[in-house]
CSV table of C-alpha atoms in Angstrom, one decimal:
chain,number,residue,atom,x,y,z
X,27,MET,CA,26.8,67.9,19.6
X,28,ARG,CA,26.9,64.3,20.8
X,29,HIS,CA,23.4,64.7,22.3
X,30,ASN,CA,22.1,65.9,18.9
X,31,ASP,CA,23.6,62.9,17.2
X,32,GLU,CA,21.8,60.6,19.5
X,33,ASP,CA,18.5,62.5,18.9
X,34,GLN,CA,19.0,62.2,15.2
X,35,ILE,CA,19.7,58.5,15.4
X,36,GLU,CA,16.7,58.0,17.6
X,37,LYS,CA,14.6,60.0,15.1
X,38,LEU,CA,15.8,57.9,12.2
X,39,LEU,CA,15.1,54.7,14.1
X,40,ARG,CA,11.5,55.8,14.7
X,41,GLN,CA,11.0,56.5,11.0
X,42,MET,CA,12.0,52.9,10.1
X,43,PRO,CA,9.0,50.6,9.1
X,44,LYS,CA,7.8,48.2,11.7
X,45,ILE,CA,8.9,44.7,11.3
X,46,LYS,CA,6.3,42.0,11.9
X,47,ASP,CA,7.3,38.4,12.4
X,48,ASP,CA,4.5,36.1,11.0
X,49,ARG,CA,6.1,32.9,12.1
X,50,ASP,CA,4.3,30.6,14.5
X,51,PRO,CA,5.7,31.0,18.1
X,52,LYS,CA,5.5,27.2,18.5
X,53,GLN,CA,7.6,26.7,15.4
X,54,ILE,CA,10.1,29.3,16.6
X,55,TYR,CA,10.3,27.6,19.9
X,56,LYS,CA,10.9,24.2,18.2
X,57,GLU,CA,13.7,25.7,16.2
X,58,ILE,CA,15.6,27.3,19.1
X,59,GLN,CA,14.9,24.6,21.7
X,60,PRO,CA,17.8,22.4,20.6
X,61,LYS,CA,20.1,25.4,20.7
X,62,LEU,CA,18.9,26.3,24.2
X,63,ALA,CA,19.4,22.8,25.3
X,64,ASN,CA,23.0,22.6,24.1
X,65,SER,CA,24.1,26.2,25.1
X,66,PRO,CA,26.0,26.6,28.3
X,67,ARG,CA,23.9,27.9,31.1
X,68,ARG,CA,24.8,29.9,34.1
X,69,SER,CA,24.5,27.6,37.1
X,70,LYS,CA,22.4,28.7,39.9
X,71,ILE,CA,23.3,25.7,41.9
X,72,VAL,CA,27.1,26.6,42.3
X,73,PRO,CA,26.5,29.9,44.1
X,74,ALA,CA,23.9,28.2,46.2
X,75,PHE,CA,26.4,25.5,47.2
X,76,ALA,CA,29.0,28.1,48.0
X,77,LEU,CA,26.6,30.0,50.2
X,78,VAL,CA,25.6,26.7,51.8
X,79,ALA,CA,29.3,26.0,52.5
X,80,ALA,CA,29.7,29.3,54.2
X,81,LEU,CA,26.6,28.8,56.3
X,82,VAL,CA,27.7,25.3,57.4
X,83,LEU,CA,29.8,27.0,59.9
X,84,PHE,CA,26.6,28.2,61.5
X,85,ALA,CA,24.8,24.8,61.1
X,86,LEU,CA,25.3,23.9,64.7
X,87,VAL,CA,23.7,27.1,66.0
X,88,ALA,CA,21.3,28.0,63.2
X,89,PRO,CA,20.0,24.9,61.2
X,90,MET,CA,16.6,26.3,60.7
X,91,PHE,CA,18.0,29.6,59.3
X,92,LEU,CA,20.0,27.5,56.8
X,93,ASN,CA,16.9,25.5,55.7
X,94,ASN,CA,14.8,28.7,55.3
X,95,MET,CA,17.6,30.3,53.3
X,96,GLN,CA,17.7,27.4,50.8
X,97,PHE,CA,13.9,27.3,50.5
X,98,ASP,CA,13.8,31.1,49.8
X,99,MET,CA,16.5,30.8,47.2
X,100,SER,CA,14.6,28.0,45.4
X,101,LEU,CA,11.4,30.1,45.3
X,102,SER,CA,13.3,33.1,44.1
X,103,GLY,CA,14.8,31.2,41.3
X,104,SER,CA,11.3,30.0,40.1
X,105,ASP,CA,9.7,33.4,40.4
X,106,SER,CA,12.3,35.1,38.4
X,107,SER,CA,11.2,33.3,35.2
X,108,SER,CA,7.6,32.4,36.1
X,109,GLU,CA,6.1,34.0,32.9
X,110,GLU,CA,8.7,32.3,30.7
X,111,SER,CA,8.1,29.0,32.4
X,112,MET,CA,4.4,29.3,32.0
X,113,ASP,CA,4.8,30.0,28.2
X,114,THR,CA,7.2,27.1,27.9
X,115,ALA,CA,4.9,24.8,29.8
X,116,THR,CA,2.0,25.8,27.6
X,117,MET,CA,4.1,25.3,24.4
X,118,ASN,CA,5.4,21.9,25.7
X,119,ALA,CA,1.8,20.9,26.6
X,120,ASP,CA,0.6,21.8,23.1
X,121,ASP,CA,3.6,20.0,21.5
X,122,SER,CA,2.9,17.0,23.7
X,123,ALA,CA,-0.8,17.0,22.7
X,124,GLU,CA,0.2,17.3,19.0
X,125,ASP,CA,2.8,14.6,19.4
X,126,SER,CA,0.3,12.4,21.2
X,127,ALA,CA,-2.4,13.0,18.6
X,128,ALA,CA,0.1,12.2,15.9
X,129,VAL,CA,1.1,9.0,17.6
X,130,THR,CA,-2.5,8.0,18.1
X,131,SER,CA,-3.4,8.9,14.5
X,132,ARG,CA,-0.4,6.9,13.2
X,133,GLU,CA,-1.3,4.0,15.4
X,134,ALA,CA,-4.9,4.1,14.3
X,135,LEU,CA,-3.8,4.2,10.6
X,136,GLU,CA,-1.4,1.3,11.2
X,137,GLU,CA,-4.2,-0.7,12.8
X,138,GLU,CA,-6.6,0.2,10.1
X,139,GLU,CA,-4.1,-0.7,7.4
X,140,GLU,CA,-3.3,-3.9,9.2
X,141,SER,CA,-7.0,-4.7,9.5
X,142,SER,CA,-7.6,-3.8,5.9
X,143,LEU,CA,-4.7,-6.0,4.7
X,144,LYS,CA,-6.0,-8.9,6.9
X,145,ALA,CA,-9.5,-8.5,5.6
X,146,GLU,CA,-8.1,-8.3,2.0
X,147,GLY,CA,-6.1,-11.4,2.6
X,148,GLU,CA,-9.1,-13.2,4.0
X,149,GLU,CA,-11.2,-12.0,1.0
X,150,GLU,CA,-8.6,-13.2,-1.4
X,151,SER,CA,-8.5,-16.5,0.4
X,152,ASN,CA,-12.2,-16.8,0.3
X,153,ASP,CA,-12.3,-15.9,-3.4
X,154,PHE,CA,-9.6,-18.5,-4.0
X,155,ALA,CA,-11.6,-21.1,-2.2
X,156,ALA,CA,-14.7,-20.2,-4.1
X,157,ALA,CA,-12.7,-20.4,-7.3
X,158,GLU,CA,-11.6,-23.9,-6.4
X,159,ILE,CA,-15.1,-25.0,-5.7
X,160,SER,CA,-16.3,-23.5,-9.0
X,161,SER,CA,-13.5,-25.2,-10.8
X,162,ALA,CA,-14.2,-28.5,-9.2
X,163,GLU,CA,-17.9,-28.4,-9.8
X,164,GLY,CA,-18.0,-26.6,-13.1
X,165,LYS,CA,-20.5,-24.0,-14.1
X,166,SER,CA,-23.7,-25.1,-15.7
X,167,PHE,CA,-27.0,-23.7,-17.0
X,168,VAL,CA,-28.8,-27.1,-16.7
X,169,THR,CA,-29.7,-29.6,-14.0
X,170,PRO,CA,-27.7,-32.7,-15.1
X,171,SER,CA,-29.2,-35.0,-12.4
X,172,TYR,CA,-30.3,-35.1,-8.8
X,173,ASN,CA,-30.6,-37.6,-5.9
X,174,ILE,CA,-34.0,-39.2,-6.3
X,175,GLU,CA,-33.9,-40.7,-2.8
X,176,SER,CA,-33.3,-37.4,-1.0
X,177,GLU,CA,-34.3,-34.6,-3.4
X,178,TYR,CA,-37.0,-33.3,-5.8
X,179,ALA,CA,-36.1,-31.4,-8.9
X,180,VAL,CA,-39.0,-29.0,-9.0
X,181,THR,CA,-39.7,-27.3,-12.3
X,182,ILE,CA,-41.8,-24.1,-12.2
X,183,GLY,CA,-43.2,-22.9,-15.5
X,184,VAL,CA,-42.9,-19.1,-16.0
X,185,SER,CA,-43.6,-16.7,-18.8
X,186,LEU,CA,-40.9,-14.3,-19.9
X,187,MET,CA,-41.3,-10.6,-19.4
X,188,GLU,CA,-39.6,-9.5,-22.5
X,189,ALA,CA,-40.1,-12.3,-25.1
X,190,ASP,CA,-42.9,-12.3,-27.5
X,191,ASN,CA,-43.6,-14.3,-30.7
X,192,PHE,CA,-45.9,-13.1,-33.5
X,193,ASP,CA,-47.8,-16.4,-33.9
X,194,HIS,CA,-47.8,-17.7,-30.3
X,195,GLY,CA,-48.2,-14.7,-28.1
X,196,GLY,CA,-45.3,-15.3,-25.7
X,197,SER,CA,-42.7,-17.7,-24.4
X,198,SER,CA,-42.4,-19.8,-21.3
X,199,THR,CA,-39.6,-21.8,-19.8
X,200,PRO,CA,-39.2,-23.9,-16.6
X,201,LEU,CA,-37.0,-22.8,-13.7
X,202,THR,CA,-35.5,-25.7,-11.8
X,203,VAL,CA,-35.1,-25.8,-8.0
X,204,ILE,CA,-33.6,-28.7,-6.1
X,205,VAL,CA,-35.6,-29.2,-2.9
X,206,PRO,CA,-34.7,-31.5,0.0
X,207,ARG,CA,-37.2,-34.4,0.2
X,208,GLY,CA,-39.0,-35.2,3.5
X,209,GLU,CA,-39.9,-38.7,4.3
X,210,SER,CA,-43.5,-38.4,3.2
X,211,ASP,CA,-43.2,-35.4,0.9
X,212,THR,CA,-44.7,-35.5,-2.6
X,213,TYR,CA,-43.6,-33.5,-5.6
X,214,VAL,CA,-46.5,-31.1,-5.0
X,215,ASP,CA,-45.3,-30.6,-1.4
X,216,ALA,CA,-41.9,-29.6,-2.7
X,217,LEU,CA,-43.5,-27.3,-5.3
X,218,ASN,CA,-45.7,-25.6,-2.6
X,219,LYS,CA,-42.6,-25.2,-0.4
X,220,VAL,CA,-40.7,-23.0,-2.9
X,221,ARG,CA,-43.0,-21.5,-5.5
X,222,GLY,CA,-43.9,-18.5,-3.3
X,223,GLY,CA,-40.3,-17.6,-2.2
X,224,ILE,CA,-38.6,-17.1,-5.6
X,225,ALA,CA,-37.7,-13.6,-6.8
X,226,TYR,CA,-39.0,-14.2,-10.3
X,227,GLU,CA,-38.3,-10.6,-11.5
X,228,ASP,CA,-34.6,-11.2,-10.8
X,229,TYR,CA,-34.6,-13.6,-13.7
X,230,GLY,CA,-36.7,-11.5,-16.1
X,231,VAL,CA,-39.8,-13.6,-15.7
X,232,ASN,CA,-43.3,-13.2,-14.3
X,233,ALA,CA,-44.6,-15.1,-11.3
X,234,PRO,CA,-46.5,-18.2,-12.4
X,235,THR,CA,-50.3,-17.9,-12.6
X,236,ILE,CA,-50.7,-20.7,-10.1
X,237,ASN,CA,-49.3,-18.3,-7.5
X,238,ASP,CA,-52.5,-16.3,-7.8
X,239,ASN,CA,-54.2,-17.9,-4.8
X,240,VAL,CA,-54.2,-21.4,-6.4
X,241,LYS,CA,-54.1,-24.1,-3.7
X,242,ILE,CA,-52.4,-27.3,-5.0
X,243,SER,CA,-52.6,-30.8,-3.5
X,244,GLU,CA,-52.0,-34.3,-4.8
X,245,GLY,CA,-55.0,-36.6,-5.0
X,246,ASP,CA,-55.9,-40.1,-6.1
X,247,ILE,CA,-59.1,-40.2,-8.1
X,248,GLY,CA,-58.9,-43.8,-9.2
X,249,LEU,CA,-56.3,-43.5,-12.0
X,250,ASP,CA,-53.1,-45.4,-12.2
X,251,ARG,CA,-51.3,-42.7,-10.3
X,252,PRO,CA,-52.1,-39.6,-8.2
X,253,MET,CA,-52.4,-36.2,-9.8
X,254,PRO,CA,-52.1,-32.6,-8.8
X,255,ILE,CA,-55.5,-31.0,-7.9
X,256,LEU,CA,-55.6,-27.2,-8.4
X,257,ASP,CA,-58.2,-25.5,-6.3
X,258,VAL,CA,-59.0,-22.2,-8.1
X,259,THR,CA,-61.7,-21.1,-5.8
X,260,ASP,CA,-59.9,-17.9,-4.7
X,261,MET,CA,-58.2,-17.3,-8.0
X,262,ALA,CA,-59.0,-14.4,-10.3
X,263,LYS,CA,-60.2,-16.7,-13.1
X,264,GLY,CA,-60.9,-14.0,-15.7
X,265,LEU,CA,-57.6,-14.2,-17.5
X,266,THR,CA,-56.5,-11.9,-20.4
X,267,SER,CA,-56.0,-13.5,-23.8
X,268,TYR,CA,-52.2,-13.5,-23.2
X,269,GLN,CA,-52.5,-15.1,-19.7
X,270,ASP,CA,-54.9,-17.6,-21.2
X,271,ILE,CA,-52.3,-18.8,-23.7
X,272,MET,CA,-49.4,-18.8,-21.2
X,273,PHE,CA,-51.4,-20.6,-18.4
X,274,SER,CA,-51.5,-23.9,-20.2
X,275,LYS,CA,-47.8,-23.6,-21.1
X,276,GLU,CA,-46.8,-22.9,-17.5
X,277,LEU,CA,-48.8,-25.9,-16.3
X,278,SER,CA,-47.1,-28.2,-18.7
X,279,ASP,CA,-43.6,-26.9,-17.8
X,280,THR,CA,-44.5,-27.3,-14.1
X,281,PHE,CA,-46.1,-30.8,-14.0
X,282,SER,CA,-45.5,-32.7,-17.2
X,283,THR,CA,-42.2,-34.2,-16.1
X,284,ASN,CA,-43.8,-35.9,-13.1
X,285,TYR,CA,-47.5,-36.3,-14.1
X,286,THR,CA,-49.6,-37.0,-17.1
X,287,HIS,CA,-52.8,-35.2,-15.9
X,288,ILE,CA,-54.0,-32.5,-13.6
X,289,LEU,CA,-57.5,-31.7,-12.2
X,290,PHE,CA,-59.2,-28.3,-11.5
X,291,SER,CA,-61.5,-27.8,-8.5
X,292,ASP,CA,-63.7,-24.8,-7.7
X,293,ASN,CA,-65.6,-24.7,-4.4
X,294,GLY,CA,-65.2,-28.5,-4.1
X,295,SER,CA,-66.5,-29.3,-7.6
X,296,THR,CA,-64.4,-30.6,-10.4
X,297,LYS,CA,-67.2,-30.1,-13.0
X,298,GLY,CA,-67.7,-27.0,-15.1
X,299,VAL,CA,-64.6,-25.2,-13.7
X,300,GLN,CA,-64.0,-22.2,-15.8
X,301,VAL,CA,-60.5,-20.5,-15.9
X,302,GLY,CA,-60.1,-17.9,-18.6
X,303,ASN,CA,-61.8,-19.0,-21.8
X,304,ASP,CA,-61.7,-22.7,-20.9
X,305,VAL,CA,-64.1,-24.9,-19.0
X,306,TYR,CA,-62.8,-28.1,-17.4
X,307,ASN,CA,-65.0,-31.1,-16.4
X,308,GLY,CA,-62.4,-33.6,-15.3
X,309,PRO,CA,-58.8,-34.5,-15.5
X,310,ILE,CA,-56.8,-32.7,-18.2
X,311,GLU,CA,-54.0,-34.3,-20.1
X,312,LEU,CA,-50.9,-32.2,-20.0
X,313,GLN,CA,-49.3,-31.0,-23.2
X,314,THR,CA,-46.2,-32.9,-24.2
X,315,LYS,CA,-43.5,-30.9,-26.0
X,316,ASN,CA,-40.5,-32.3,-27.9
X,317,LYS,CA,-38.2,-31.8,-30.9
X,318,ARG,CA,-37.8,-28.0,-30.2
X,319,ALA,CA,-34.8,-25.7,-30.5
X,320,TYR,CA,-33.5,-23.7,-27.5
X,321,PHE,CA,-32.7,-20.0,-27.4
X,322,LYS,CA,-31.0,-17.6,-25.0
X,323,TYR,CA,-33.0,-15.1,-22.9
X,324,HIS,CA,-30.8,-12.9,-20.7
X,325,THR,CA,-32.5,-9.9,-19.1
X,326,GLY,CA,-32.0,-10.9,-15.5
X,327,SER,CA,-29.2,-12.1,-13.3
X,328,LEU,CA,-28.4,-15.2,-15.4
X,329,PRO,CA,-29.1,-16.4,-19.0
X,330,LEU,CA,-32.1,-18.8,-19.4
X,331,LEU,CA,-32.5,-21.6,-21.9
X,332,VAL,CA,-35.9,-21.0,-23.6
X,333,PRO,CA,-37.6,-23.6,-25.9
X,334,GLY,CA,-38.9,-22.3,-29.2
X,335,HIS,CA,-42.4,-22.9,-30.6
X,336,GLU,CA,-41.4,-24.8,-33.7
X,337,ARG,CA,-40.9,-28.5,-34.0
X,338,TYR,CA,-38.2,-29.9,-36.2
X,339,LEU,CA,-37.7,-33.1,-38.1
X,340,SER,CA,-34.1,-33.6,-37.2
X,341,ILE,CA,-31.5,-32.5,-34.6
X,342,GLY,CA,-29.5,-30.8,-37.4
X,343,ASP,CA,-32.5,-28.6,-38.3
X,344,ALA,CA,-33.0,-27.6,-34.7
X,345,LEU,CA,-29.3,-26.8,-34.2
X,346,THR,CA,-29.3,-24.7,-37.4
X,347,ALA,CA,-32.3,-22.7,-36.1
X,348,MET,CA,-30.4,-22.0,-32.9
X,349,THR,CA,-27.6,-20.0,-34.7
X,350,SER,CA,-30.0,-17.1,-35.2
X,351,ALA,CA,-32.9,-15.5,-33.2
X,352,PRO,CA,-36.4,-16.8,-33.9
X,353,GLU,CA,-39.1,-14.7,-35.5
X,354,GLN,CA,-40.3,-12.4,-32.8
X,355,ALA,CA,-41.7,-9.0,-31.9
X,356,ASP,CA,-39.4,-6.0,-32.1
X,357,THR,CA,-39.4,-5.7,-28.3
X,358,SER,CA,-38.7,-9.4,-27.8
X,359,LYS,CA,-35.2,-10.3,-26.5
X,360,LEU,CA,-34.6,-13.9,-27.5
X,361,GLU,CA,-31.1,-14.5,-28.8
X,362,PRO,CA,-29.2,-17.3,-30.6
X,363,SER,CA,-27.9,-19.9,-28.3
X,364,ILE,CA,-25.1,-21.0,-30.6
X,365,PRO,CA,-22.6,-18.2,-31.3
X,366,ASP,CA,-20.6,-17.8,-34.4
X,367,THR,CA,-17.5,-19.1,-32.6
X,368,VAL,CA,-19.0,-22.6,-32.2
X,369,LYS,CA,-19.6,-24.4,-35.4
X,370,VAL,CA,-21.2,-27.8,-35.9
X,371,GLU,CA,-19.6,-29.8,-38.7
X,372,SER,CA,-21.6,-33.0,-38.7
X,373,LEU,CA,-23.9,-35.2,-36.7
X,374,ALA,CA,-24.0,-39.0,-36.3
X,375,LEU,CA,-26.2,-41.4,-34.2
X,376,GLU,CA,-24.5,-44.4,-32.5
X,377,LYS,CA,-25.1,-47.0,-29.8
X,378,ASP,CA,-28.6,-48.1,-30.9
X,379,LYS,CA,-29.4,-44.6,-31.9
X,380,THR,CA,-29.5,-43.3,-28.3
X,381,VAL,CA,-26.4,-41.2,-28.4
X,382,VAL,CA,-25.6,-38.4,-30.8
X,383,ARG,CA,-22.0,-37.5,-31.8
X,384,ILE,CA,-21.8,-33.8,-32.6
X,385,LYS,CA,-18.6,-33.0,-34.5
X,386,LEU,CA,-17.4,-29.5,-33.8
X,387,ALA,CA,-15.3,-27.8,-36.5
X,388,ASP,CA,-11.7,-27.2,-35.8
X,389,SER,CA,-12.3,-23.5,-36.4
X,390,SER,CA,-14.6,-23.5,-33.3
X,391,VAL,CA,-13.3,-21.4,-30.4
X,392,LEU,CA,-14.1,-23.6,-27.4
X,393,GLU,CA,-13.3,-21.6,-24.2
X,394,ASN,CA,-14.4,-22.5,-20.7
X,395,ASN,CA,-16.7,-19.5,-20.5
X,396,ASP,CA,-20.4,-18.8,-20.1
X,397,GLU,CA,-21.0,-18.4,-23.9
X,398,THR,CA,-19.5,-21.8,-24.8
X,399,ILE,CA,-21.0,-23.7,-21.9
X,400,PHE,CA,-24.4,-22.3,-22.7
X,401,ALA,CA,-24.1,-23.3,-26.4
X,402,LEU,CA,-23.1,-26.9,-25.6
X,403,GLU,CA,-25.8,-27.3,-23.0
X,404,ALA,CA,-28.4,-25.9,-25.4
X,405,MET,CA,-27.4,-28.7,-27.8
X,406,MET,CA,-27.7,-31.2,-25.1
X,407,MET,CA,-31.3,-30.1,-24.3
X,408,VAL,CA,-32.1,-30.5,-28.0
X,409,ALA,CA,-30.8,-34.1,-27.8
X,410,LYS,CA,-33.1,-34.7,-24.9
X,411,GLU,CA,-36.0,-33.2,-26.9
X,412,PHE,CA,-35.3,-35.9,-29.5
X,413,GLY,CA,-35.4,-38.7,-27.0
X,414,LEU,CA,-31.7,-39.4,-26.8
X,415,ARG,CA,-29.8,-40.3,-23.6
X,416,GLY,CA,-26.3,-39.1,-24.4
X,417,VAL,CA,-24.1,-36.7,-26.4
X,418,VAL,CA,-20.5,-36.8,-27.5
X,419,PHE,CA,-18.9,-33.5,-28.5
X,420,ASP,CA,-16.2,-34.6,-30.9
X,421,SER,CA,-13.5,-32.0,-31.0
X,422,SER,CA,-9.8,-31.7,-31.9
X,423,GLN,CA,-9.5,-30.0,-28.5
X,424,ASP,CA,-9.5,-31.9,-25.2
X,425,GLY,CA,-10.5,-30.9,-21.7
X,426,MET,CA,-13.5,-29.7,-19.8
X,427,ILE,CA,-16.0,-27.0,-20.8
X,428,GLY,CA,-18.0,-26.4,-17.7
X,429,THR,CA,-19.1,-29.9,-16.6
X,430,ILE,CA,-18.7,-31.3,-20.1
X,431,THR,CA,-15.7,-33.4,-21.0
X,432,LEU,CA,-15.0,-33.1,-24.7
X,433,ASN,CA,-14.7,-36.3,-26.7
X,434,GLU,CA,-16.5,-38.3,-24.0
X,435,GLU,CA,-20.2,-39.3,-23.7
X,436,VAL,CA,-22.2,-37.1,-21.3
X,437,SER,CA,-25.8,-37.7,-20.3
X,438,VAL,CA,-28.5,-35.4,-21.4
X,439,PRO,CA,-29.7,-33.0,-18.7
X,440,TYR,CA,-32.8,-33.5,-16.5
X,441,SER,CA,-34.0,-29.9,-17.0
X,442,PRO,CA,-32.8,-26.4,-17.8
X,443,ASN,CA,-32.3,-23.2,-15.7
X,444,PRO,CA,-31.3,-24.3,-12.2
X,445,ILE,CA,-31.7,-21.5,-9.7
X,446,PRO,CA,-30.4,-21.4,-6.1
X,447,TYR,CA,-32.7,-22.4,-3.1
X,448,SER,CA,-32.1,-22.2,0.6
X,449,GLU,CA,-34.6,-23.0,3.4
């Protein structure tokens, strides 16, 4: 009967569903390892010492037997758990590898974070230094002055890619580059040095026509001063009607500040030189421009001051024109240079009529930003167009706007649109 009960129990046990442990063996080991480490273990060393004590009696007569006995016991103890030891060693190795990888990863992350924080700190420091320099020098869209002894302020006349006027066919403006002056350099030398290396498209303008294989030198042909000589031998002289109009404007923007005349040359001859629709037989007097308004053109990396085509009887008329865009084609992108936030209340000439005092309305919002700086400097360029030497911006507000000190006389700029240059 007892035997039958055991059979029945065994049968019932066999019918039970199989239990599968899905846990990771490594995880199980990690969980039980602390308990194994703290649980009391049967010492294999005590029986060994007891046996050794018994055998000491025979040490005098059988030392080698005692040593062999100990060695055999040690091997026996290792072999009895060789499989378990191998598994344990494997798990420990895996754990060590994981721990090592984790430590290495953590150290790498800490180094990366430290490096990132250091770089960020350096970047912030550099940004702060740059901000200090910017604050000290002030931002400007004009060239106020330059060192005549050691520099040339080179103006390069360019036509605008996206500015067109119904009556005049296009707009041009000068870009200004400050070039270090060599001991025997002329203005033309400085011009030749930089005119080919400017990324004109970055400013929304076309490369000047003189960059089409025109060789420029400075010559003395018996006049009161030297003049630029433009050798057009290798130039594509068949200009389009648009290029023909813009060419003379570009030449005036490029040379009129430093010269009164230029001369064309073709295959060594200065007579009968044809460029576009014009034929030149000697020195050409450069066009002079004055009493114009200035507008904003901003399709490239920085806004440009662009002179309009109209001439005005007074500064007030020119400033009024600058509060709205000029008449232009639908695709043209000339904008007002004076925003609604800046309002001119009145004008007055003083100091032998060489300085204009521009009274700004109290309602004007004069912030030290690009828009306000651009507006005030556009007014200063108009004052230059009317032959004045200085401007005072009379305001209820004090302080600096860019490089301009409000309520104090500032000199009119030398030229508009400074662009960076490095040799």
